């Protein structure tokens, strides 16, 4: 009613736009569009041709369809986890509780290669291949699937000796490894509370740290840290700490992270390496 918010715990305050940019990590423009959509208003845009407007509309609808398909698959994988003693045993050996597994959307892809055929009426729907869920004439290996709140893609590992050991979704219209950070959705509040973001190498590093009280950890998605990663993190905090392995690969990753961070460095921002 007063058009502002204030947290008596941490002192955070601001208007509706500031709340969206801080809480969800949205850009200013995205926050404006979000608020406009909630109130039924239309944001003024530059004049575009009918053909361009139609192209943008189709692109928006396609992205929505992809996220719907991925979210449905994520729900199916999560539902299979409790039914797999092998997967549950593996997670217990890694010291994870059911609560943390649910928080990070951990799931299980059952043995066989047509599990999703039970989920989608048309297993040959081109949208499934476009979303990276299936590939033509290819066996889908047994793996643990990891889903975000808005499912953009999957990352998993096999629990036997088959290859490849690790597998990630391919680049799609909604999933780009150079832009997304694993665990950022779950880490937002902890990042604010602890005052810094901790960037590590792997998915399980993020989950294990959350299990042990460090909920402010995130990881890149099997790729080098990019300037976009750093820019996204600085929407939530002014301090970023990179913690990679001490081997040669980890040191190379730290060097690339430093290069990506320098363009965003200011007197008010801190980048450290642990």
PDB file of C-alpha atoms in Angstrom:
ATOM      1  CA  UNK A   1       0.000   0.000   0.000  1.00  0.00           C
ATOM      2  CA  UNK A   2       2.925   2.361   0.620  1.00  0.00           C
ATOM      3  CA  UNK A   3       4.775   1.195  -2.515  1.00  0.00           C
ATOM      4  CA  UNK A   4       7.966   0.178  -0.735  1.00  0.00           C
ATOM      5  CA  UNK A   5       9.369  -2.743   1.214  1.00  0.00           C
ATOM      6  CA  UNK A   6      11.677  -2.980   4.218  1.00  0.00           C
ATOM      7  CA  UNK A   7      13.272  -5.996   5.908  1.00  0.00           C
ATOM      8  CA  UNK A   8      13.792  -5.536   9.648  1.00  0.00           C
ATOM      9  CA  UNK A   9      16.225  -8.453   9.612  1.00  0.00           C
ATOM     10  CA  UNK A  10      18.828  -7.296   7.106  1.00  0.00           C
ATOM     11  CA  UNK A  11      17.768  -3.716   6.389  1.00  0.00           C
ATOM     12  CA  UNK A  12      17.051  -4.283   2.696  1.00  0.00           C
ATOM     13  CA  UNK A  13      14.586  -1.774   1.298  1.00  0.00           C
ATOM     14  CA  UNK A  14      13.355  -0.190  -1.916  1.00  0.00           C
ATOM     15  CA  UNK A  15      10.439   0.033  -4.291  1.00  0.00           C
ATOM     16  CA  UNK A  16       8.702  -2.662  -6.321  1.00  0.00           C
ATOM     17  CA  UNK A  17      11.295  -2.567  -9.099  1.00  0.00           C
ATOM     18  CA  UNK A  18      14.165  -2.835  -6.623  1.00  0.00           C
ATOM     19  CA  UNK A  19      12.452  -5.812  -4.992  1.00  0.00           C
ATOM     20  CA  UNK A  20      12.282  -7.693  -8.287  1.00  0.00           C
ATOM     21  CA  UNK A  21      15.835  -6.854  -9.315  1.00  0.00           C
ATOM     22  CA  UNK A  22      17.192  -7.893  -5.894  1.00  0.00           C
ATOM     23  CA  UNK A  23      14.974 -10.870  -5.130  1.00  0.00           C
ATOM     24  CA  UNK A  24      14.804 -12.440  -8.588  1.00  0.00           C
ATOM     25  CA  UNK A  25      17.978 -11.004 -10.101  1.00  0.00           C
ATOM     26  CA  UNK A  26      16.037  -9.427 -12.957  1.00  0.00           C
ATOM     27  CA  UNK A  27      17.393  -6.589 -15.031  1.00  0.00           C
ATOM     28  CA  UNK A  28      15.589  -3.242 -14.764  1.00  0.00           C
ATOM     29  CA  UNK A  29      13.834  -3.765 -18.100  1.00  0.00           C
ATOM     30  CA  UNK A  30      12.743  -7.300 -17.163  1.00  0.00           C
ATOM     31  CA  UNK A  31      11.414  -6.003 -13.828  1.00  0.00           C
ATOM     32  CA  UNK A  32       9.367  -3.318 -15.601  1.00  0.00           C
ATOM     33  CA  UNK A  33       7.916  -5.892 -17.994  1.00  0.00           C
ATOM     34  CA  UNK A  34       7.141  -8.281 -15.121  1.00  0.00           C
ATOM     35  CA  UNK A  35       5.236  -5.611 -13.182  1.00  0.00           C
ATOM     36  CA  UNK A  36       3.402  -4.484 -16.304  1.00  0.00           C
ATOM     37  CA  UNK A  37       2.271  -8.046 -17.008  1.00  0.00           C
ATOM     38  CA  UNK A  38       1.022  -8.450 -13.430  1.00  0.00           C
ATOM     39  CA  UNK A  39      -1.105  -5.293 -13.658  1.00  0.00           C
ATOM     40  CA  UNK A  40      -2.370  -5.777 -17.202  1.00  0.00           C
ATOM     41  CA  UNK A  41      -0.395  -2.866 -18.629  1.00  0.00           C
ATOM     42  CA  UNK A  42       1.587  -2.856 -21.852  1.00  0.00           C
ATOM     43  CA  UNK A  43       5.140  -1.519 -21.919  1.00  0.00           C
ATOM     44  CA  UNK A  44       5.652   0.942 -24.791  1.00  0.00           C
ATOM     45  CA  UNK A  45       8.057  -0.483 -27.368  1.00  0.00           C
ATOM     46  CA  UNK A  46       9.812   0.736 -30.425  1.00  0.00           C
ATOM     47  CA  UNK A  47       7.817   0.595 -33.650  1.00  0.00           C
ATOM     48  CA  UNK A  48       8.404  -2.685 -35.477  1.00  0.00           C
ATOM     49  CA  UNK A  49       7.007  -4.153 -38.664  1.00  0.00           C
ATOM     50  CA  UNK A  50       4.136  -6.674 -38.508  1.00  0.00           C
ATOM     51  CA  UNK A  51       6.554  -9.331 -39.778  1.00  0.00           C
ATOM     52  CA  UNK A  52       9.034  -8.640 -36.957  1.00  0.00           C
ATOM     53  CA  UNK A  53       6.240  -8.585 -34.371  1.00  0.00           C
ATOM     54  CA  UNK A  54       5.026 -11.980 -35.635  1.00  0.00           C
ATOM     55  CA  UNK A  55       8.576 -13.375 -35.528  1.00  0.00           C
ATOM     56  CA  UNK A  56       9.031 -12.259 -31.920  1.00  0.00           C
ATOM     57  CA  UNK A  57       5.665 -13.696 -30.932  1.00  0.00           C
ATOM     58  CA  UNK A  58       6.540 -17.091 -32.433  1.00  0.00           C
ATOM     59  CA  UNK A  59       9.922 -17.055 -30.686  1.00  0.00           C
ATOM     60  CA  UNK A  60       8.257 -16.279 -27.354  1.00  0.00           C
ATOM     61  CA  UNK A  61       5.726 -19.081 -27.822  1.00  0.00           C
ATOM     62  CA  UNK A  62       8.477 -21.548 -28.770  1.00  0.00           C
ATOM     63  CA  UNK A  63      10.466 -20.740 -25.644  1.00  0.00           C
ATOM     64  CA  UNK A  64       7.367 -21.198 -23.519  1.00  0.00           C
ATOM     65  CA  UNK A  65       6.721 -24.572 -25.130  1.00  0.00           C
ATOM     66  CA  UNK A  66      10.309 -25.676 -24.463  1.00  0.00           C
ATOM     67  CA  UNK A  67      10.158 -24.772 -20.772  1.00  0.00           C
ATOM     68  CA  UNK A  68       6.793 -26.555 -20.435  1.00  0.00           C
ATOM     69  CA  UNK A  69       8.247 -29.730 -21.956  1.00  0.00           C
ATOM     70  CA  UNK A  70      11.368 -29.563 -19.786  1.00  0.00           C
ATOM     71  CA  UNK A  71       9.379 -28.911 -16.614  1.00  0.00           C
ATOM     72  CA  UNK A  72       7.168 -31.905 -17.333  1.00  0.00           C
ATOM     73  CA  UNK A  73      10.218 -34.127 -17.844  1.00  0.00           C
ATOM     74  CA  UNK A  74      11.797 -32.774 -14.646  1.00  0.00           C
ATOM     75  CA  UNK A  75       8.682 -33.649 -12.658  1.00  0.00           C
ATOM     76  CA  UNK A  76       8.753 -37.174 -14.077  1.00  0.00           C
ATOM     77  CA  UNK A  77      12.436 -37.672 -13.207  1.00  0.00           C
ATOM     78  CA  UNK A  78      11.892 -36.395  -9.666  1.00  0.00           C
ATOM     79  CA  UNK A  79       8.986 -38.793  -9.215  1.00  0.00           C
ATOM     80  CA  UNK A  80      11.241 -41.729 -10.120  1.00  0.00           C
ATOM     81  CA  UNK A  81      13.931 -40.996  -7.532  1.00  0.00           C
ATOM     82  CA  UNK A  82      12.276 -42.674  -4.536  1.00  0.00           C
ATOM     83  CA  UNK A  83      11.541 -45.745  -6.633  1.00  0.00           C
ATOM     84  CA  UNK A  84      15.239 -46.341  -7.315  1.00  0.00           C
ATOM     85  CA  UNK A  85      17.158 -47.963  -4.416  1.00  0.00           C
ATOM     86  CA  UNK A  86      20.377 -47.513  -6.403  1.00  0.00           C
ATOM     87  CA  UNK A  87      19.908 -43.761  -6.740  1.00  0.00           C
ATOM     88  CA  UNK A  88      18.772 -43.309  -3.127  1.00  0.00           C
ATOM     89  CA  UNK A  89      21.752 -45.351  -1.893  1.00  0.00           C
ATOM     90  CA  UNK A  90      24.142 -43.234  -3.956  1.00  0.00           C
ATOM     91  CA  UNK A  91      22.753 -39.966  -2.575  1.00  0.00           C
ATOM     92  CA  UNK A  92      22.941 -41.314   0.988  1.00  0.00           C
ATOM     93  CA  UNK A  93      26.578 -42.289   0.439  1.00  0.00           C
ATOM     94  CA  UNK A  94      27.216 -38.713  -0.620  1.00  0.00           C
ATOM     95  CA  UNK A  95      25.710 -37.620   2.700  1.00  0.00           C
ATOM     96  CA  UNK A  96      22.612 -35.965   1.275  1.00  0.00           C
ATOM     97  CA  UNK A  97      19.255 -35.845   3.029  1.00  0.00           C
ATOM     98  CA  UNK A  98      15.916 -36.164   1.284  1.00  0.00           C
ATOM     99  CA  UNK A  99      15.232 -32.527   2.091  1.00  0.00           C
ATOM    100  CA  UNK A 100      18.281 -31.304   0.166  1.00  0.00           C
ATOM    101  CA  UNK A 101      17.559 -33.698  -2.714  1.00  0.00           C
ATOM    102  CA  UNK A 102      14.061 -32.224  -2.992  1.00  0.00           C
ATOM    103  CA  UNK A 103      15.348 -28.656  -2.690  1.00  0.00           C
ATOM    104  CA  UNK A 104      17.654 -29.088  -5.678  1.00  0.00           C
ATOM    105  CA  UNK A 105      15.177 -31.139  -7.683  1.00  0.00           C
ATOM    106  CA  UNK A 106      17.316 -34.265  -7.902  1.00  0.00           C
ATOM    107  CA  UNK A 107      15.738 -37.043  -9.924  1.00  0.00           C
ATOM    108  CA  UNK A 108      16.381 -40.360 -11.630  1.00  0.00           C
ATOM    109  CA  UNK A 109      16.092 -41.506 -15.244  1.00  0.00           C
ATOM    110  CA  UNK A 110      15.088 -45.189 -15.113  1.00  0.00           C
ATOM    111  CA  UNK A 111      16.938 -47.885 -17.003  1.00  0.00           C
ATOM    112  CA  UNK A 112      16.086 -48.108 -20.669  1.00  0.00           C
ATOM    113  CA  UNK A 113      15.861 -45.470 -23.352  1.00  0.00           C
ATOM    114  CA  UNK A 114      12.143 -44.806 -23.850  1.00  0.00           C
ATOM    115  CA  UNK A 115      11.095 -43.646 -20.386  1.00  0.00           C
ATOM    116  CA  UNK A 116       9.861 -40.317 -21.722  1.00  0.00           C
ATOM    117  CA  UNK A 117       7.578 -42.166 -24.125  1.00  0.00           C
ATOM    118  CA  UNK A 118       5.403 -42.843 -21.074  1.00  0.00           C
ATOM    119  CA  UNK A 119       5.288 -39.119 -20.297  1.00  0.00           C
ATOM    120  CA  UNK A 120       4.665 -37.524 -23.687  1.00  0.00           C
ATOM    121  CA  UNK A 121       1.897 -38.697 -26.040  1.00  0.00           C
ATOM    122  CA  UNK A 122       4.127 -38.151 -29.072  1.00  0.00           C
ATOM    123  CA  UNK A 123       7.620 -39.473 -28.440  1.00  0.00           C
ATOM    124  CA  UNK A 124       8.605 -38.354 -31.953  1.00  0.00           C
ATOM    125  CA  UNK A 125       7.527 -34.753 -31.274  1.00  0.00           C
ATOM    126  CA  UNK A 126      10.314 -32.510 -32.710  1.00  0.00           C
ATOM    127  CA  UNK A 127       9.956 -30.332 -29.608  1.00  0.00           C
ATOM    128  CA  UNK A 128      11.467 -33.111 -27.465  1.00  0.00           C
ATOM    129  CA  UNK A 129      14.605 -33.201 -29.588  1.00  0.00           C
ATOM    130  CA  UNK A 130      14.760 -29.402 -29.733  1.00  0.00           C
ATOM    131  CA  UNK A 131      14.627 -29.320 -25.920  1.00  0.00           C
ATOM    132  CA  UNK A 132      17.537 -31.760 -25.770  1.00  0.00           C
ATOM    133  CA  UNK A 133      15.494 -34.508 -24.098  1.00  0.00           C
ATOM    134  CA  UNK A 134      15.914 -37.095 -26.867  1.00  0.00           C
ATOM    135  CA  UNK A 135      18.163 -37.708 -29.820  1.00  0.00           C
ATOM    136  CA  UNK A 136      17.339 -39.650 -32.942  1.00  0.00           C
ATOM    137  CA  UNK A 137      18.612 -43.256 -32.967  1.00  0.00           C
ATOM    138  CA  UNK A 138      20.379 -42.844 -29.658  1.00  0.00           C
ATOM    139  CA  UNK A 139      20.138 -44.755 -26.372  1.00  0.00           C
ATOM    140  CA  UNK A 140      19.322 -42.639 -23.330  1.00  0.00           C
ATOM    141  CA  UNK A 141      21.718 -43.775 -20.552  1.00  0.00           C
ATOM    142  CA  UNK A 142      20.770 -44.332 -16.946  1.00  0.00           C
ATOM    143  CA  UNK A 143      21.556 -41.174 -15.042  1.00  0.00           C
ATOM    144  CA  UNK A 144      20.592 -38.938 -12.170  1.00  0.00           C
ATOM    145  CA  UNK A 145      18.820 -35.855 -13.490  1.00  0.00           C
ATOM    146  CA  UNK A 146      19.081 -32.410 -11.941  1.00  0.00           C
ATOM    147  CA  UNK A 147      16.335 -29.846 -12.460  1.00  0.00           C
ATOM    148  CA  UNK A 148      16.011 -26.180 -11.619  1.00  0.00           C
ATOM    149  CA  UNK A 149      12.774 -24.526 -10.428  1.00  0.00           C
ATOM    150  CA  UNK A 150      12.098 -23.425 -13.978  1.00  0.00           C
ATOM    151  CA  UNK A 151      13.524 -26.376 -15.842  1.00  0.00           C
ATOM    152  CA  UNK A 152      15.935 -25.125 -18.487  1.00  0.00           C
ATOM    153  CA  UNK A 153      17.957 -28.294 -18.936  1.00  0.00           C
ATOM    154  CA  UNK A 154      19.438 -31.322 -17.216  1.00  0.00           C
ATOM    155  CA  UNK A 155      22.819 -32.387 -15.919  1.00  0.00           C
ATOM    156  CA  UNK A 156      23.537 -35.871 -14.644  1.00  0.00           C
ATOM    157  CA  UNK A 157      25.947 -38.739 -14.179  1.00  0.00           C
ATOM    158  CA  UNK A 158      25.754 -42.503 -14.614  1.00  0.00           C
ATOM    159  CA  UNK A 159      26.105 -44.714 -11.546  1.00  0.00           C
ATOM    160  CA  UNK A 160      27.771 -47.600 -13.357  1.00  0.00           C
ATOM    161  CA  UNK A 161      30.796 -47.834 -15.661  1.00  0.00           C
ATOM    162  CA  UNK A 162      29.058 -46.746 -18.867  1.00  0.00           C
ATOM    163  CA  UNK A 163      30.219 -43.749 -20.858  1.00  0.00           C
ATOM    164  CA  UNK A 164      29.956 -40.830 -20.921  1.00  0.00           C
ATOM    165  CA  UNK A 165      30.092 -40.526 -17.149  1.00  0.00           C
ATOM    166  CA  UNK A 166      28.599 -37.029 -17.111  1.00  0.00           C
ATOM    167  CA  UNK A 167      25.971 -35.612 -19.433  1.00  0.00           C
ATOM    168  CA  UNK A 168      24.442 -32.165 -19.829  1.00  0.00           C
ATOM    169  CA  UNK A 169      21.616 -30.865 -21.972  1.00  0.00           C
ATOM    170  CA  UNK A 170      22.743 -29.323 -25.263  1.00  0.00           C
ATOM    171  CA  UNK A 171      22.427 -25.623 -25.989  1.00  0.00           C
ATOM    172  CA  UNK A 172      18.813 -24.746 -26.788  1.00  0.00           C
ATOM    173  CA  UNK A 173      16.671 -21.648 -27.189  1.00  0.00           C
ATOM    174  CA  UNK A 174      16.164 -21.544 -23.397  1.00  0.00           C
ATOM    175  CA  UNK A 175      19.426 -23.072 -22.131  1.00  0.00           C
ATOM    176  CA  UNK A 176      22.854 -21.496 -22.508  1.00  0.00           C
ATOM    177  CA  UNK A 177      25.779 -22.733 -20.398  1.00  0.00           C
ATOM    178  CA  UNK A 178      27.473 -19.363 -20.747  1.00  0.00           C
ATOM    179  CA  UNK A 179      24.588 -17.551 -19.033  1.00  0.00           C
ATOM    180  CA  UNK A 180      23.158 -19.900 -16.403  1.00  0.00           C
ATOM    181  CA  UNK A 181      24.547 -20.881 -12.993  1.00  0.00           C
ATOM    182  CA  UNK A 182      23.557 -24.078 -11.240  1.00  0.00           C
ATOM    183  CA  UNK A 183      21.935 -23.519  -7.847  1.00  0.00           C
ATOM    184  CA  UNK A 184      21.522 -19.754  -8.181  1.00  0.00           C
ATOM    185  CA  UNK A 185      17.763 -19.935  -7.649  1.00  0.00           C
ATOM    186  CA  UNK A 186      18.254 -21.841  -4.389  1.00  0.00           C
ATOM    187  CA  UNK A 187      21.225 -19.709  -3.279  1.00  0.00           C
ATOM    188  CA  UNK A 188      19.701 -16.237  -3.630  1.00  0.00           C
ATOM    189  CA  UNK A 189      18.664 -15.754  -0.013  1.00  0.00           C
ATOM    190  CA  UNK A 190      21.840 -17.304   1.430  1.00  0.00           C
ATOM    191  CA  UNK A 191      23.993 -15.074  -0.795  1.00  0.00           C
ATOM    192  CA  UNK A 192      22.320 -12.013   0.695  1.00  0.00           C
ATOM    193  CA  UNK A 193      22.567 -13.346   4.240  1.00  0.00           C
ATOM    194  CA  UNK A 194      26.245 -14.325   4.023  1.00  0.00           C
ATOM    195  CA  UNK A 195      27.208 -11.332   1.924  1.00  0.00           C
ATOM    196  CA  UNK A 196      29.000 -13.197  -0.863  1.00  0.00           C
ATOM    197  CA  UNK A 197      28.551 -15.800  -3.589  1.00  0.00           C
ATOM    198  CA  UNK A 198      30.784 -18.879  -3.580  1.00  0.00           C
ATOM    199  CA  UNK A 199      31.486 -20.250  -7.073  1.00  0.00           C
ATOM    200  CA  UNK A 200      32.617 -23.896  -7.241  1.00  0.00           C
ATOM    201  CA  UNK A 201      33.253 -26.401 -10.011  1.00  0.00           C
ATOM    202  CA  UNK A 202      30.569 -29.073  -9.805  1.00  0.00           C
ATOM    203  CA  UNK A 203      26.881 -29.664  -9.186  1.00  0.00           C
ATOM    204  CA  UNK A 204      27.511 -32.021  -6.289  1.00  0.00           C
ATOM    205  CA  UNK A 205      29.860 -29.473  -4.728  1.00  0.00           C
ATOM    206  CA  UNK A 206      26.928 -27.047  -4.618  1.00  0.00           C
ATOM    207  CA  UNK A 207      24.532 -29.616  -3.145  1.00  0.00           C
ATOM    208  CA  UNK A 208      27.046 -30.886  -0.565  1.00  0.00           C
ATOM    209  CA  UNK A 209      27.907 -27.357   0.550  1.00  0.00           C
ATOM    210  CA  UNK A 210      24.207 -26.563   0.958  1.00  0.00           C
ATOM    211  CA  UNK A 211      23.860 -29.745   3.013  1.00  0.00           C
ATOM    212  CA  UNK A 212      26.601 -28.470   5.314  1.00  0.00           C
ATOM    213  CA  UNK A 213      25.390 -24.931   5.830  1.00  0.00           C
ATOM    214  CA  UNK A 214      26.847 -23.088   2.835  1.00  0.00           C
ATOM    215  CA  UNK A 215      23.728 -22.381   0.823  1.00  0.00           C
ATOM    216  CA  UNK A 216      25.389 -19.507  -1.021  1.00  0.00           C
ATOM    217  CA  UNK A 217      27.310 -21.743  -3.458  1.00  0.00           C
ATOM    218  CA  UNK A 218      26.706 -21.930  -7.212  1.00  0.00           C
ATOM    219  CA  UNK A 219      28.510 -23.637 -10.102  1.00  0.00           C
ATOM    220  CA  UNK A 220      29.074 -23.060 -13.781  1.00  0.00           C
ATOM    221  CA  UNK A 221      27.456 -25.650 -16.048  1.00  0.00           C
ATOM    222  CA  UNK A 222      30.488 -27.562 -17.232  1.00  0.00           C
ATOM    223  CA  UNK A 223      31.987 -24.533 -18.938  1.00  0.00           C
ATOM    224  CA  UNK A 224      34.381 -21.723 -18.126  1.00  0.00           C
ATOM    225  CA  UNK A 225      33.145 -18.757 -16.110  1.00  0.00           C
ATOM    226  CA  UNK A 226      31.966 -15.997 -18.431  1.00  0.00           C
ATOM    227  CA  UNK A 227      31.439 -12.262 -18.080  1.00  0.00           C
ATOM    228  CA  UNK A 228      27.693 -12.938 -18.159  1.00  0.00           C
ATOM    229  CA  UNK A 229      28.039 -15.295 -15.192  1.00  0.00           C
ATOM    230  CA  UNK A 230      29.874 -12.624 -13.223  1.00  0.00           C
ATOM    231  CA  UNK A 231      27.399  -9.913 -14.209  1.00  0.00           C
ATOM    232  CA  UNK A 232      24.499 -12.098 -13.040  1.00  0.00           C
ATOM    233  CA  UNK A 233      26.189 -12.760  -9.674  1.00  0.00           C
ATOM    234  CA  UNK A 234      26.801  -9.046  -9.088  1.00  0.00           C
ATOM    235  CA  UNK A 235      23.035  -8.517  -9.259  1.00  0.00           C
ATOM    236  CA  UNK A 236      22.820 -10.326  -5.916  1.00  0.00           C
ATOM    237  CA  UNK A 237      26.035  -9.374  -4.131  1.00  0.00           C
ATOM    238  CA  UNK A 238      29.110  -7.154  -4.313  1.00  0.00           C
ATOM    239  CA  UNK A 239      31.491  -9.984  -3.338  1.00  0.00           C
ATOM    240  CA  UNK A 240      32.211 -13.121  -5.354  1.00  0.00           C
ATOM    241  CA  UNK A 241      34.585 -15.849  -4.147  1.00  0.00           C
ATOM    242  CA  UNK A 242      35.829 -18.467  -6.622  1.00  0.00           C
ATOM    243  CA  UNK A 243      36.813 -21.807  -5.104  1.00  0.00           C
ATOM    244  CA  UNK A 244      38.145 -24.265  -7.669  1.00  0.00           C
ATOM    245  CA  UNK A 245      40.308 -27.367  -7.343  1.00  0.00           C
ATOM    246  CA  UNK A 246      44.013 -26.783  -6.848  1.00  0.00           C
ATOM    247  CA  UNK A 247      45.049 -28.882  -9.863  1.00  0.00           C
ATOM    248  CA  UNK A 248      46.134 -27.502 -13.226  1.00  0.00           C
ATOM    249  CA  UNK A 249      42.576 -27.500 -14.586  1.00  0.00           C
ATOM    250  CA  UNK A 250      41.331 -25.640 -11.525  1.00  0.00           C
ATOM    251  CA  UNK A 251      44.046 -23.039 -11.845  1.00  0.00           C
ATOM    252  CA  UNK A 252      43.199 -22.509 -15.507  1.00  0.00           C
ATOM    253  CA  UNK A 253      39.553 -22.113 -14.548  1.00  0.00           C
ATOM    254  CA  UNK A 254      40.527 -19.520 -11.930  1.00  0.00           C
ATOM    255  CA  UNK A 255      42.492 -17.592 -14.545  1.00  0.00           C
ATOM    256  CA  UNK A 256      39.511 -17.509 -16.882  1.00  0.00           C
ATOM    257  CA  UNK A 257      37.259 -16.429 -14.010  1.00  0.00           C
ATOM    258  CA  UNK A 258      39.614 -13.558 -13.258  1.00  0.00           C
ATOM    259  CA  UNK A 259      39.555 -12.437 -16.893  1.00  0.00           C
ATOM    260  CA  UNK A 260      35.760 -12.586 -16.912  1.00  0.00           C
ATOM    261  CA  UNK A 261      35.537 -10.583 -13.678  1.00  0.00           C
ATOM    262  CA  UNK A 262      37.871  -7.709 -14.515  1.00  0.00           C
ATOM    263  CA  UNK A 263      35.458  -5.837 -16.832  1.00  0.00           C
ATOM    264  CA  UNK A 264      32.920  -5.707 -13.977  1.00  0.00           C
ATOM    265  CA  UNK A 265      35.320  -4.672 -11.224  1.00  0.00           C
ATOM    266  CA  UNK A 266      34.605  -1.416  -9.381  1.00  0.00           C
ATOM    267  CA  UNK A 267      35.619   0.162  -6.089  1.00  0.00           C
ATOM    268  CA  UNK A 268      32.505  -1.372  -4.522  1.00  0.00           C
ATOM    269  CA  UNK A 269      32.894  -4.905  -5.866  1.00  0.00           C
ATOM    270  CA  UNK A 270      35.248  -7.584  -4.586  1.00  0.00           C
ATOM    271  CA  UNK A 271      36.465 -10.711  -6.386  1.00  0.00           C
ATOM    272  CA  UNK A 272      38.468 -13.261  -4.395  1.00  0.00           C
ATOM    273  CA  UNK A 273      39.962 -16.704  -4.951  1.00  0.00           C
ATOM    274  CA  UNK A 274      39.949 -19.402  -2.293  1.00  0.00           C
TER     275      UNK A 274
END
